[in-house]
Tab-separated table of C-alpha atoms and ligand atoms in Angstrom:
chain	number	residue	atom	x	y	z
A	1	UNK	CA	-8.517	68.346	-73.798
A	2	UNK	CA	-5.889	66.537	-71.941
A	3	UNK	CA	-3.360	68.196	-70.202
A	4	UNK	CA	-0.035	66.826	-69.169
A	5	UNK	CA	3.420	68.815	-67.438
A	6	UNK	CA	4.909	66.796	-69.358
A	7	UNK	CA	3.507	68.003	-72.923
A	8	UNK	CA	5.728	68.287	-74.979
A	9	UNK	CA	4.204	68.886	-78.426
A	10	UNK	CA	2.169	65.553	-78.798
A	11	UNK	CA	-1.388	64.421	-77.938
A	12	UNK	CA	-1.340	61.281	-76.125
A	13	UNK	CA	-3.643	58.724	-77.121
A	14	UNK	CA	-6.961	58.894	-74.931
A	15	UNK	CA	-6.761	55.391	-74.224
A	16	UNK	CA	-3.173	55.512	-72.651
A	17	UNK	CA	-4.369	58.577	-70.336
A	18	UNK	CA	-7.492	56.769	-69.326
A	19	UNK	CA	-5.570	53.567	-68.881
A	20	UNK	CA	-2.970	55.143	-67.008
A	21	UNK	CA	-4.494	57.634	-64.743
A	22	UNK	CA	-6.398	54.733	-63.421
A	23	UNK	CA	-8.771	56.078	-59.843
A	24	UNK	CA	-5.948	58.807	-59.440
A	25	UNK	CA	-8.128	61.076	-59.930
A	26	UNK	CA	-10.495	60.180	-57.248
A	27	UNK	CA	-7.956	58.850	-55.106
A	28	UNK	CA	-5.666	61.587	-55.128
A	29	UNK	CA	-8.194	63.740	-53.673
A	30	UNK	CA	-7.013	62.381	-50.381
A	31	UNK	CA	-3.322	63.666	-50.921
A	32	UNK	CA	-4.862	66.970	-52.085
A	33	UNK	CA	-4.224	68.561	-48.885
A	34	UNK	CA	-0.668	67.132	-48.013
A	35	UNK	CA	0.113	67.930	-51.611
A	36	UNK	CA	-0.569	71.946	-50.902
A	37	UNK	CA	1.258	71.065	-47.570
A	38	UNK	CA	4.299	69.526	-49.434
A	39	UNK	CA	4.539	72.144	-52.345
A	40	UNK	CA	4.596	75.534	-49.363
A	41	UNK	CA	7.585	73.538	-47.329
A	42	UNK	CA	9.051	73.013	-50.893
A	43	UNK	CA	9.146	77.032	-52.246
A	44	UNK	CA	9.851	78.152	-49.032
A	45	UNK	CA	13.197	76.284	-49.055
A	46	UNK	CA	13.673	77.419	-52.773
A	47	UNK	CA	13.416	80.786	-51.710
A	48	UNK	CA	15.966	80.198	-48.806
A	49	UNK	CA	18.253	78.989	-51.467
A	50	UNK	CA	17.601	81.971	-54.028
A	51	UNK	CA	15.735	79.765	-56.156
A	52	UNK	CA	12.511	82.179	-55.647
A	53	UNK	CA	12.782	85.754	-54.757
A	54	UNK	CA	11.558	86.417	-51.422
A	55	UNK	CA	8.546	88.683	-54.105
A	56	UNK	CA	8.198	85.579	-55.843
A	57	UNK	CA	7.105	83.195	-52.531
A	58	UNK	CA	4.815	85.834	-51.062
A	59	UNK	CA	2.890	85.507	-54.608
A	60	UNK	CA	3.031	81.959	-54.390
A	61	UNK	CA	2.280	81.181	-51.070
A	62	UNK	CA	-1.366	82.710	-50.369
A	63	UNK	CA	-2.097	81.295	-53.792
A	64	UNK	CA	-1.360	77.829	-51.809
A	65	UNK	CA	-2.673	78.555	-49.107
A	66	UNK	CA	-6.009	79.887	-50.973
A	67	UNK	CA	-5.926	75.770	-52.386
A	68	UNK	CA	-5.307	74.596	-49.403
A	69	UNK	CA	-8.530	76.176	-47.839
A	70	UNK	CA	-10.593	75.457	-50.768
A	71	UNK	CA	-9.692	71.567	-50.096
A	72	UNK	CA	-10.770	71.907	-46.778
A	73	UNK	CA	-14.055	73.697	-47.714
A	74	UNK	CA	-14.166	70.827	-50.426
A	75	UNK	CA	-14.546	72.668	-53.409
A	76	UNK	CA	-11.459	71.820	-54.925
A	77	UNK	CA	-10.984	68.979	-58.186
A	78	UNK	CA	-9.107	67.356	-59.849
A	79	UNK	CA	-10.390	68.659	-63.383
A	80	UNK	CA	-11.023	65.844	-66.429
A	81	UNK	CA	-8.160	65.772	-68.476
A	82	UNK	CA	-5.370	66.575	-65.431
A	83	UNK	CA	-3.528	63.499	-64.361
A	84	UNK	CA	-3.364	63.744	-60.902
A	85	UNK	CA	-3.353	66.073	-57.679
A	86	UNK	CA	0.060	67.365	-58.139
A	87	UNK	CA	-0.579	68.427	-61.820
A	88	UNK	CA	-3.720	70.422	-60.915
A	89	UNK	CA	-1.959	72.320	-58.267
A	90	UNK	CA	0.591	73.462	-60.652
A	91	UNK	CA	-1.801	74.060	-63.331
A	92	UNK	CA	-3.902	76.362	-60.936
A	93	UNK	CA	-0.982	78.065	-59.439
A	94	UNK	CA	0.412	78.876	-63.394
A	95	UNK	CA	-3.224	79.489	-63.907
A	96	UNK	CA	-3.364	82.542	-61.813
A	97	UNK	CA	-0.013	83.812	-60.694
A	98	UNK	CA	1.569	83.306	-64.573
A	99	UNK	CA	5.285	82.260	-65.320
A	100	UNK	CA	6.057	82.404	-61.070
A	101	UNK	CA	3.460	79.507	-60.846
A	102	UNK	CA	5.385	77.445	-63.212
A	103	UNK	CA	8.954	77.807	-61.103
A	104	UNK	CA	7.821	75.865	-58.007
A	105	UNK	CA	8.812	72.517	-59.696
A	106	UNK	CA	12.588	73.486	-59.360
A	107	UNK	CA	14.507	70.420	-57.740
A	108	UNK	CA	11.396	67.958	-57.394
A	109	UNK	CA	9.639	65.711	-59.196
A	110	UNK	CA	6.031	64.188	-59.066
A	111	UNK	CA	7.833	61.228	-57.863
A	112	UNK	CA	9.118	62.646	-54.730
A	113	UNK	CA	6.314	64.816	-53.936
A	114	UNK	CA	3.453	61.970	-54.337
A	115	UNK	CA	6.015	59.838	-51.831
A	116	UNK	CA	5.468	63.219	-49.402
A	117	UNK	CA	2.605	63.217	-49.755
A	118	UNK	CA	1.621	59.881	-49.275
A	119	UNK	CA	3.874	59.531	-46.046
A	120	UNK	CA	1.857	62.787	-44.675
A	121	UNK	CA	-0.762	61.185	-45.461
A	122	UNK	CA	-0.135	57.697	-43.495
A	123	UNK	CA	1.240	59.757	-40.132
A	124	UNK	CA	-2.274	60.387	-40.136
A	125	UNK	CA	-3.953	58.110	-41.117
A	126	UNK	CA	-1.849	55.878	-38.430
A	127	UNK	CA	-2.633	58.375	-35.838
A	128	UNK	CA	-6.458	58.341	-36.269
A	129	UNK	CA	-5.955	53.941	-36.762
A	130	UNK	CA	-4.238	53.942	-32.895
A	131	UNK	CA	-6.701	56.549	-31.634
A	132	UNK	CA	-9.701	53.896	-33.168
A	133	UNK	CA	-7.757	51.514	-31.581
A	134	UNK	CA	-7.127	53.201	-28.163
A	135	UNK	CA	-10.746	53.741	-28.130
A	136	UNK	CA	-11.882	50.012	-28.497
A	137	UNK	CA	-9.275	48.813	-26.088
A	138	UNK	CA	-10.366	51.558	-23.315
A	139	UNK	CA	-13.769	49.716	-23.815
A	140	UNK	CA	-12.358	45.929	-23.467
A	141	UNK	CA	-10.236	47.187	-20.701
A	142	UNK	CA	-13.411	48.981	-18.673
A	143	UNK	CA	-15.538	45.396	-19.145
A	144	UNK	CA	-12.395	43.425	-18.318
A	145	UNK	CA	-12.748	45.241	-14.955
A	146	UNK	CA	-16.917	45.043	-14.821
A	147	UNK	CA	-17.013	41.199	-15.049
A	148	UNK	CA	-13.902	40.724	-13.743
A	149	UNK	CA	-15.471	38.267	-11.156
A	150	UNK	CA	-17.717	36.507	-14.225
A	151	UNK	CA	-16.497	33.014	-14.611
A	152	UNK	CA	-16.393	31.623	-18.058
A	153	UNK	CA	-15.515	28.471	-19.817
A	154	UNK	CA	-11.881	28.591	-21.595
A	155	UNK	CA	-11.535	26.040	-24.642
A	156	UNK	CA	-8.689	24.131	-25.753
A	157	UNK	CA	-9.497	22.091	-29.235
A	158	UNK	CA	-13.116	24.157	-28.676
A	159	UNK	CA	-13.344	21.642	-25.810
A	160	UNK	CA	-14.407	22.830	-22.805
A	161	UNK	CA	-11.034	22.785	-20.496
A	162	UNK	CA	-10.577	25.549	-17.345
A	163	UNK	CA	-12.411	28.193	-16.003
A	164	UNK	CA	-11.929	31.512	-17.154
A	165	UNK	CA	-13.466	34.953	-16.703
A	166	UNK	CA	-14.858	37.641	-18.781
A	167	UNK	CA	-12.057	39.908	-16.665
A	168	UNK	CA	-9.776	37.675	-18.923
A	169	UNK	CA	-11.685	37.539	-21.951
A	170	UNK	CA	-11.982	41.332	-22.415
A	171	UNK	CA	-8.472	41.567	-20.777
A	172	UNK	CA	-6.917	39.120	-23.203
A	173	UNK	CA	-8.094	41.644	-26.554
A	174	UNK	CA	-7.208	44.385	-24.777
A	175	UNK	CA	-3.551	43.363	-24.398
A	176	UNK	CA	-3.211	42.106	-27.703
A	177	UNK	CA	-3.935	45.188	-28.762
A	178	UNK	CA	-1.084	46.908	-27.406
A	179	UNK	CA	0.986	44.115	-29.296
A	180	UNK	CA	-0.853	45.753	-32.785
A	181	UNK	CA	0.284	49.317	-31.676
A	182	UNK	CA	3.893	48.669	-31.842
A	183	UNK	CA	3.442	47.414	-35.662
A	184	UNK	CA	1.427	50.752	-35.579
A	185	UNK	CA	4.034	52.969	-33.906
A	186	UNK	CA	6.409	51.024	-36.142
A	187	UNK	CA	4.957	51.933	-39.453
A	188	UNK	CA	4.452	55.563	-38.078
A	189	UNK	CA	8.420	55.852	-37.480
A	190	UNK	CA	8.706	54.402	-40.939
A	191	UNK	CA	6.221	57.191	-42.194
A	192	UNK	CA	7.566	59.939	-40.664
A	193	UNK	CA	10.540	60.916	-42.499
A	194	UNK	CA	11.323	63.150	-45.329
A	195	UNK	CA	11.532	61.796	-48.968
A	196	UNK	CA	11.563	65.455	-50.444
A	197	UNK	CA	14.685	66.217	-52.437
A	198	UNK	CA	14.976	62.800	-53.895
A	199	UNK	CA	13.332	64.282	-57.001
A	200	UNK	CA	13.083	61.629	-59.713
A	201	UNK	CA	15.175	59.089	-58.830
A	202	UNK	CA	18.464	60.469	-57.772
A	203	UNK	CA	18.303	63.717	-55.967
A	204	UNK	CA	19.152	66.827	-57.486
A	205	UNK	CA	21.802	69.375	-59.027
A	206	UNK	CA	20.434	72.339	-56.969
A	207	UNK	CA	21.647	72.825	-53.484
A	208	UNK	CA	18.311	71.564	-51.669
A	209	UNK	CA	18.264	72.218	-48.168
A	210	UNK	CA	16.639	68.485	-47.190
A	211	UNK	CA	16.867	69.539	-42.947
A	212	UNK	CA	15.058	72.690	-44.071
A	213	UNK	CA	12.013	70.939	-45.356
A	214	UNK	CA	11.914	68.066	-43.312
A	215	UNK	CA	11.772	70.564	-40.107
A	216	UNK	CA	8.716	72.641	-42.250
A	217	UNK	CA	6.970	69.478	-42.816
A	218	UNK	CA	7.123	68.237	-39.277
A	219	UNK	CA	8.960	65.239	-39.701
A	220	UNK	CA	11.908	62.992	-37.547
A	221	UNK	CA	14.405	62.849	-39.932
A	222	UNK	CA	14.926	63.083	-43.860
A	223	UNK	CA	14.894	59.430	-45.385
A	224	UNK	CA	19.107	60.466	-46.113
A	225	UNK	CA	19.586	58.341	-49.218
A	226	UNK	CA	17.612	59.225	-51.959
A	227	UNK	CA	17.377	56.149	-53.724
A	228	UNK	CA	16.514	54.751	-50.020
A	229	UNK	CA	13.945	57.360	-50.316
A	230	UNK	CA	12.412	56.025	-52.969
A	231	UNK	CA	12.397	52.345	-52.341
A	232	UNK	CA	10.554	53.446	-49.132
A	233	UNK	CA	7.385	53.686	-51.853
A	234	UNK	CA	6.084	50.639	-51.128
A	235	UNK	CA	8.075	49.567	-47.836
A	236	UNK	CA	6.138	52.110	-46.267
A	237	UNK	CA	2.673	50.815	-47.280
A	238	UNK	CA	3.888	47.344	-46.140
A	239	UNK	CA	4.889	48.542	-42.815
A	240	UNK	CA	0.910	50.067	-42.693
A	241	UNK	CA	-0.385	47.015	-44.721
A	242	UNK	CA	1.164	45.233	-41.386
A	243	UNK	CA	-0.018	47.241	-38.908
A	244	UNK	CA	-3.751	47.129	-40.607
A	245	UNK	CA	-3.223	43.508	-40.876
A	246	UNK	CA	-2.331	42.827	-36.998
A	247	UNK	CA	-5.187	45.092	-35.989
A	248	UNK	CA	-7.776	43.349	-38.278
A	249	UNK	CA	-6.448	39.830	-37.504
A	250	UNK	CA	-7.438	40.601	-33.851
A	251	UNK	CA	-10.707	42.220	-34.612
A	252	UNK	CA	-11.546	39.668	-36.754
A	253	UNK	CA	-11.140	36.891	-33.467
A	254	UNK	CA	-12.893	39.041	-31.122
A	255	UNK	CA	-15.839	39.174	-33.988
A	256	UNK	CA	-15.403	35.017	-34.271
A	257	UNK	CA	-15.633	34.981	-30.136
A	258	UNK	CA	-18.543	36.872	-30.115
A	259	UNK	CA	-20.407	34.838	-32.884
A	260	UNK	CA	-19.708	31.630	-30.826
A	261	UNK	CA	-20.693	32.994	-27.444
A	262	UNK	CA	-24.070	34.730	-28.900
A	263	UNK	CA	-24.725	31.358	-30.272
A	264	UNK	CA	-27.489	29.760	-28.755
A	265	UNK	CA	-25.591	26.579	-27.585
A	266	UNK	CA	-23.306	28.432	-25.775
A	267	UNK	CA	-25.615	31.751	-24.629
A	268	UNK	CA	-22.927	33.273	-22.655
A	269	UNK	CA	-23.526	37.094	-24.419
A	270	UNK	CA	-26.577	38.911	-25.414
A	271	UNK	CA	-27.042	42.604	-27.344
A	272	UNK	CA	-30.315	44.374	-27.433
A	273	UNK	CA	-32.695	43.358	-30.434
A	274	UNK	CA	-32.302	46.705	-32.026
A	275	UNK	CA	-28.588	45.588	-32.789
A	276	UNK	CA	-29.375	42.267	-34.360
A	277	UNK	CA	-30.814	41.439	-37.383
A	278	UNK	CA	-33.134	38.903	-38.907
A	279	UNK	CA	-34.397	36.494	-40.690
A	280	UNK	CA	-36.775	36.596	-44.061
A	281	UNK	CA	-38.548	33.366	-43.080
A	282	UNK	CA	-36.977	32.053	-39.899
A	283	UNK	CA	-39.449	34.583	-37.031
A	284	UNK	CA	-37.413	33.710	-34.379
A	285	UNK	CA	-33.885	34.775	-35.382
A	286	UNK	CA	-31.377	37.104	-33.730
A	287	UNK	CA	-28.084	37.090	-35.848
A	288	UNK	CA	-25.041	38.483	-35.368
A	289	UNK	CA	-24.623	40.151	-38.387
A	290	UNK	CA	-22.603	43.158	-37.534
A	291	UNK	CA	-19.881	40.837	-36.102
A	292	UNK	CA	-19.748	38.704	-39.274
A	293	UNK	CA	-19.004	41.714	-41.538
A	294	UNK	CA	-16.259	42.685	-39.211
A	295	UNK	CA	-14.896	39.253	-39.367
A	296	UNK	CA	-15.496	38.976	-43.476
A	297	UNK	CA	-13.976	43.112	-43.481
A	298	UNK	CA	-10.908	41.866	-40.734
A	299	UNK	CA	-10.137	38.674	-43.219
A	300	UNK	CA	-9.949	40.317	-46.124
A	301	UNK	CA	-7.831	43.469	-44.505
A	302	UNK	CA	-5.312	40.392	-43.478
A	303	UNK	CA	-4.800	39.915	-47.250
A	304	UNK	CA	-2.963	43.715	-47.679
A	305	UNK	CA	0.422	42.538	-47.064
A	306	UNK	CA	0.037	39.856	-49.888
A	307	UNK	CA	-1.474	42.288	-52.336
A	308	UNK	CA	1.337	44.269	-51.556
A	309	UNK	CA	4.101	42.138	-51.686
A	310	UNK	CA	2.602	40.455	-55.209
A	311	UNK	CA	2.240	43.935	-56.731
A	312	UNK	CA	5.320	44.971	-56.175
A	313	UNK	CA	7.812	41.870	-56.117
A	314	UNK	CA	11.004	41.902	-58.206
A	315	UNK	CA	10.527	45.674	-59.356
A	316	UNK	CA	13.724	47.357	-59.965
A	317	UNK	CA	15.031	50.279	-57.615
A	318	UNK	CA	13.671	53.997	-58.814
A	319	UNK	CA	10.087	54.846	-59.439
A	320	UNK	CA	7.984	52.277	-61.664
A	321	UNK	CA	4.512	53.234	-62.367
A	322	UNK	CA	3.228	50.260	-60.623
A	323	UNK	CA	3.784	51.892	-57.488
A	324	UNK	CA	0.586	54.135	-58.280
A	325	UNK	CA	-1.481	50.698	-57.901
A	326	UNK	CA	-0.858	50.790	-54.126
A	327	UNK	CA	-3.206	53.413	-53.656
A	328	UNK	CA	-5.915	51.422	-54.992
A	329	UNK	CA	-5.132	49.097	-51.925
A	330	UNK	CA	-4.717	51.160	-48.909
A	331	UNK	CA	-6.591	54.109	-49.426
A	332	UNK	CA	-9.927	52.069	-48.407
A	333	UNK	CA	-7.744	49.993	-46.361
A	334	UNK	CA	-7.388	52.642	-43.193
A	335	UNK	CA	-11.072	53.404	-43.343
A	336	UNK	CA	-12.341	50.291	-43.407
A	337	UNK	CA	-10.646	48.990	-40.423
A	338	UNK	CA	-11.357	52.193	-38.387
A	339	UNK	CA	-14.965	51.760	-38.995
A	340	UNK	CA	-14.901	48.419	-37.994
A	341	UNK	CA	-13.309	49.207	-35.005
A	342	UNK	CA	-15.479	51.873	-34.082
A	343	UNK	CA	-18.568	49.573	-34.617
A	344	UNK	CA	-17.235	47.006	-32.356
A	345	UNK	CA	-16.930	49.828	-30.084
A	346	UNK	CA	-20.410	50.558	-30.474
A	347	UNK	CA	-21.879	46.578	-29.942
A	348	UNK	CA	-19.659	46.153	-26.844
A	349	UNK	CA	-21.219	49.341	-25.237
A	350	UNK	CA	-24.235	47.298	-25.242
A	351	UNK	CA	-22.879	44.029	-24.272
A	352	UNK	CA	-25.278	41.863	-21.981
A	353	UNK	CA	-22.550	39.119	-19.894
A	354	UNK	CA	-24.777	36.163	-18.490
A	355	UNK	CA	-23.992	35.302	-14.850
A	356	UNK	CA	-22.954	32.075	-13.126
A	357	UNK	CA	-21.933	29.664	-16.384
A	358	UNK	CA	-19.977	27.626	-14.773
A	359	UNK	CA	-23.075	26.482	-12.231
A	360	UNK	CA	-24.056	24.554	-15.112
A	361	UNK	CA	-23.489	20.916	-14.879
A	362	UNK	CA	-22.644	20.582	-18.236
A	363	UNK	CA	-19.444	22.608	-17.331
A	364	UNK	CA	-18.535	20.108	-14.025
A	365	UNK	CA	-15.482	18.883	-15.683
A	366	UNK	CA	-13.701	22.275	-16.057
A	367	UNK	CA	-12.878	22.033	-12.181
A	368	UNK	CA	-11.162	19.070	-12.777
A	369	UNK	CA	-7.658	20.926	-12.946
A	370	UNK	CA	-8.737	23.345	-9.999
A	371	UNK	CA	-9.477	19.891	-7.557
A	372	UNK	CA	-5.944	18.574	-8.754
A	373	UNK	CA	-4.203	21.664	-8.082
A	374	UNK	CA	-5.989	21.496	-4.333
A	375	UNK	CA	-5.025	18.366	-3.992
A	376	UNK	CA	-1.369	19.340	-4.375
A	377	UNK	CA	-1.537	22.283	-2.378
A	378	UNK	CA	-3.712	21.230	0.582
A	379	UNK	CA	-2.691	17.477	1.089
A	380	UNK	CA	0.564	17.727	-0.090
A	381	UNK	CA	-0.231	15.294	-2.910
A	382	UNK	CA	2.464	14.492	-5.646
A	383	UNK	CA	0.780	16.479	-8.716
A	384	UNK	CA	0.742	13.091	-11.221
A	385	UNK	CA	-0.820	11.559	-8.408
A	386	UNK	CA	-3.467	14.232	-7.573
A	387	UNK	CA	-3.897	14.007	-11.609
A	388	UNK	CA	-4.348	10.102	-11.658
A	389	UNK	CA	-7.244	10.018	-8.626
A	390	UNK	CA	-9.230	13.183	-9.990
A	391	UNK	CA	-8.849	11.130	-13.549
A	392	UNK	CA	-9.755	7.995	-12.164
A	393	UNK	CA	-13.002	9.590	-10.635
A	394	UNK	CA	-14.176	11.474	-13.618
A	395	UNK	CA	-13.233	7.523	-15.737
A	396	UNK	CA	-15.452	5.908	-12.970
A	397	UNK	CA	-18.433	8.812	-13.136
A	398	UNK	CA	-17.712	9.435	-9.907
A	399	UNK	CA	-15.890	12.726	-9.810
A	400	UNK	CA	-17.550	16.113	-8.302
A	401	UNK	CA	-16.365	19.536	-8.044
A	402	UNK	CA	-15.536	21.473	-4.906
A	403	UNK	CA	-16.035	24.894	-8.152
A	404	UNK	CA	-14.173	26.785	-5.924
A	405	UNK	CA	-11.575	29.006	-8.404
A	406	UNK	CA	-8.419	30.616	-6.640
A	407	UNK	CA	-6.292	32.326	-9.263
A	408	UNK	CA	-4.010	34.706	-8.092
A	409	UNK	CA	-0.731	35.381	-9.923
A	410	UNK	CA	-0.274	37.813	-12.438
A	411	UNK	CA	-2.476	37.953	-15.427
A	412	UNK	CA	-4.862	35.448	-13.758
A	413	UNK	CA	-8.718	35.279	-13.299
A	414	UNK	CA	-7.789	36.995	-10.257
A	415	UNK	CA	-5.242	39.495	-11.128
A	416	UNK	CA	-5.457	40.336	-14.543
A	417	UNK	CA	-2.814	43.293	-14.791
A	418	UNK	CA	-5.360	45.606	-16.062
A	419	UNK	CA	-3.412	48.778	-14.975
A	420	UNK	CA	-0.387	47.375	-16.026
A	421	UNK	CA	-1.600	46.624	-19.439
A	422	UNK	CA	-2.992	50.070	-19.843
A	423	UNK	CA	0.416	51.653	-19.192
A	424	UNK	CA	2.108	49.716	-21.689
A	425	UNK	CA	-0.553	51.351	-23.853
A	426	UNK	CA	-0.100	54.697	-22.760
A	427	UNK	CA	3.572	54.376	-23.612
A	428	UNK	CA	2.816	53.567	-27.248
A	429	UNK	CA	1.021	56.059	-27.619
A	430	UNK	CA	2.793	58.364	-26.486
A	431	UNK	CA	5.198	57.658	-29.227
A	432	UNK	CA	2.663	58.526	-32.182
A	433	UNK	CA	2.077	62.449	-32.253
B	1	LIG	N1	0.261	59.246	-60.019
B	1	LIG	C1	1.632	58.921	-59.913
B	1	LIG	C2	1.876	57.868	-58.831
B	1	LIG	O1	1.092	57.740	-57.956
B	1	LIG	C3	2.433	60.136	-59.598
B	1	LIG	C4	3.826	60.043	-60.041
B	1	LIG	C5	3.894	60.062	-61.507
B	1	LIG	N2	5.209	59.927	-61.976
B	1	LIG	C6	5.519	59.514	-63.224
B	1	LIG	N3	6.761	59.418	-63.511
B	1	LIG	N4	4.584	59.166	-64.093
B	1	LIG	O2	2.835	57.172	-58.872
């Protein structure tokens, strides 16, 4: 039989609970433990404001805390007919401790405490996205520094157009990366702060001490306002949907450099047979596979924001069911972009770089710039000038290059600002504990 907190004498239709519960019940299975977490900051500030006797808490909390350990030994559920997370936990506490069980609800409402429980939830789930992300760009920054001296072509209209180097190549994701964890850090400042006490929609009659739980729970600050509060449901998950959108959107170009390069036309990277896959009729085929489900994964993880945005545009302030949909968004959202991280962490351990590229004639005119640029510097030539007889020789099929590449300023084939990169990623993170 269904059961609702909010019975009130009726049976709701079993179609209306079904239709309504939605994948709560699966999906709030990840709150469970923040719930628990929530609920113990919650009575303990109750009891500081003579809400609960002090008899009355130490009853209630090792009753939590007995949850809380059964989530992490993952026998705890969310039993069939109990809406969501925050219901069972009530019904189990009631369950065992009687009437005391039913008095932790004082001054809250599932609306505030799923919005705690959800920004609990993102803190972490942001701090194990930047450590993910740490990890990959530790790799690109080690393999920047390996082929540092590893010339490459760069492409401008995916012509060829300058040399390059893998030092830059790596380098280049590596720093970009550090431009994704400030959306990260950004999201995680918008996460951490405390929504408790907003209750329904408008705070509450009893005198809730809001610093109180805010210090329990570990967070920055209490989200003041309480309506605020509760229009951060949703401006929260955009602020993540962001952050997993910027991270994805440059995992899913490394994945699209990486299919190019393995190419056979351009054979500038290898991986060991064991990581490709093949083909059902063609014998000869290496593919790329893993790289093309991180770029199909990365695409559609650049689509969050959207969903977001769609699902909840134009809803009024104060808690709208709706908002429950979100979960059905991010909760695979986080997961699936650390695991795509971590197996692009796993390919590049095994990255094979080919050597000397750019000693292919087919590459001759990517020195063109390099012989202008000598030209200026060595003969004192007027640059358009320098640019007109280099152009005039590779019109008249005459042109050679010296291929001799002198890059030196900062964030050059030469100098790529590896440490300095790495300390702008340090700082970041830092910033997310
Ligand atoms: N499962 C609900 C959600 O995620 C919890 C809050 C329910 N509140 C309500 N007024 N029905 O939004």
């Amino acid at each position: 039989m269904a059961q609702q907190l909010w019975n009130k004498g009726f049976e709701p239709d079993q179609l209306i609970e079904n239709f309504t519960v939605g994948q709560d019940r699966e999906l709030d299975m990840r709150l469970a433990r923040y719930d628990v977490q929530g609920s113990m900051a919650h009575i303990r500030m109750l009891e500081s404001i003579g809400l609960l006797t002090r008899e009355e808490l130490d009853q209630l909390l090792p009753a939590l805390q007995d949850i809380a350990d059964s989530i992490e030994r993952g026998e705890f559920r969310i039993e069939d007919g109990v809406e969501d997370v925050h219901s069972q936990v009530e019904f189990m506490l009631t369950a065992r401790l009687g009437d005391v069980g039913k008095k932790i609800h004082s001054g809250r409402s599932r609306n505030d405490q799923v919005l705690v429980d959800l920004k609990l939830f993102f803190r972490d789930e942001l701090k194990h996205l930047a450590e993910a992300v740490r990890k990959l760009f530790d790799r690109l920054q080690a393999l920047s520094e390996e082929h540092r001296d590893k010339l490459m072509p760069a492409y401008t209209h995916l012509q060829v157009a300058m040399p390059s180097s893998f030092g830059l190549w790596f380098g280049a994701y590596a720093e970009t990366l550090t431009d994704d964890m400030q959306l990260i850090l950004a999201a995680y400042e918008i996460a951490n702060q405390n929504p408790l006490g907003a209750a329904a929609c408008a705070g509450s009659s009893f005198p809730l001490d809001r610093e109180m739980t805010t210090e329990l729970l570990g967070f920055a600050r209490p989200h003041y306002n309480v309506m605020a509060a509760h229009m951060s449901r949703g401006k929260t998950e955009r602020a993540v949907a962001a952050a997993v959108a910027a991270v994805a959107s440059t995992l899913g170009h490394l994945a699209m450099d990486v299919t190019l390069y393995m190419c056979s036309n351009f054979g500038f990277i290898k991986f060991p047979d064991e990581l490709t896959t093949g083909s059902s009729i063609m014998p000869h085929k290496k593919n790329p596979d893993v790289f093309e489900i991180i770029r199909g994964k990365c695409n559609r993880l650049q689509s969050l924001p959207n969903e977001l945005t769609i699902l909840t545009a134009n809803l009024p302030l104060g808690y709208q069911r709706d908002l429950q949909l979100m979960k059905d968004i991010m909760f695979p959202a986080t997961s699936q972009l650390i695991e795509c991280l971590e197996m692009a962490d796993f390919m590049l351990q095994h990255i094979q770089v080919k050597d000397n590229i750019l000693d292919d004639p087919r590459y001759d005119y990517i020195f063109t710039v390099e012989d202008v640029n000598r030209l200026v510097l060595e003969e004192g030539m007027p640059f358009r000038d320098a640019y007109r007889k280099v152009g005039l020789e590779v019109q008249n099929g005459t042109y050679r290059p010296t291929r001799s590449v002198k890059h030196t300023h900062l964030g050059s084939i030469g100098n790529p600002a590896n440490p300095q990169i790495a300390a702008k990623m340090a700082d970041l993170l830092q910033r997310i504990k």
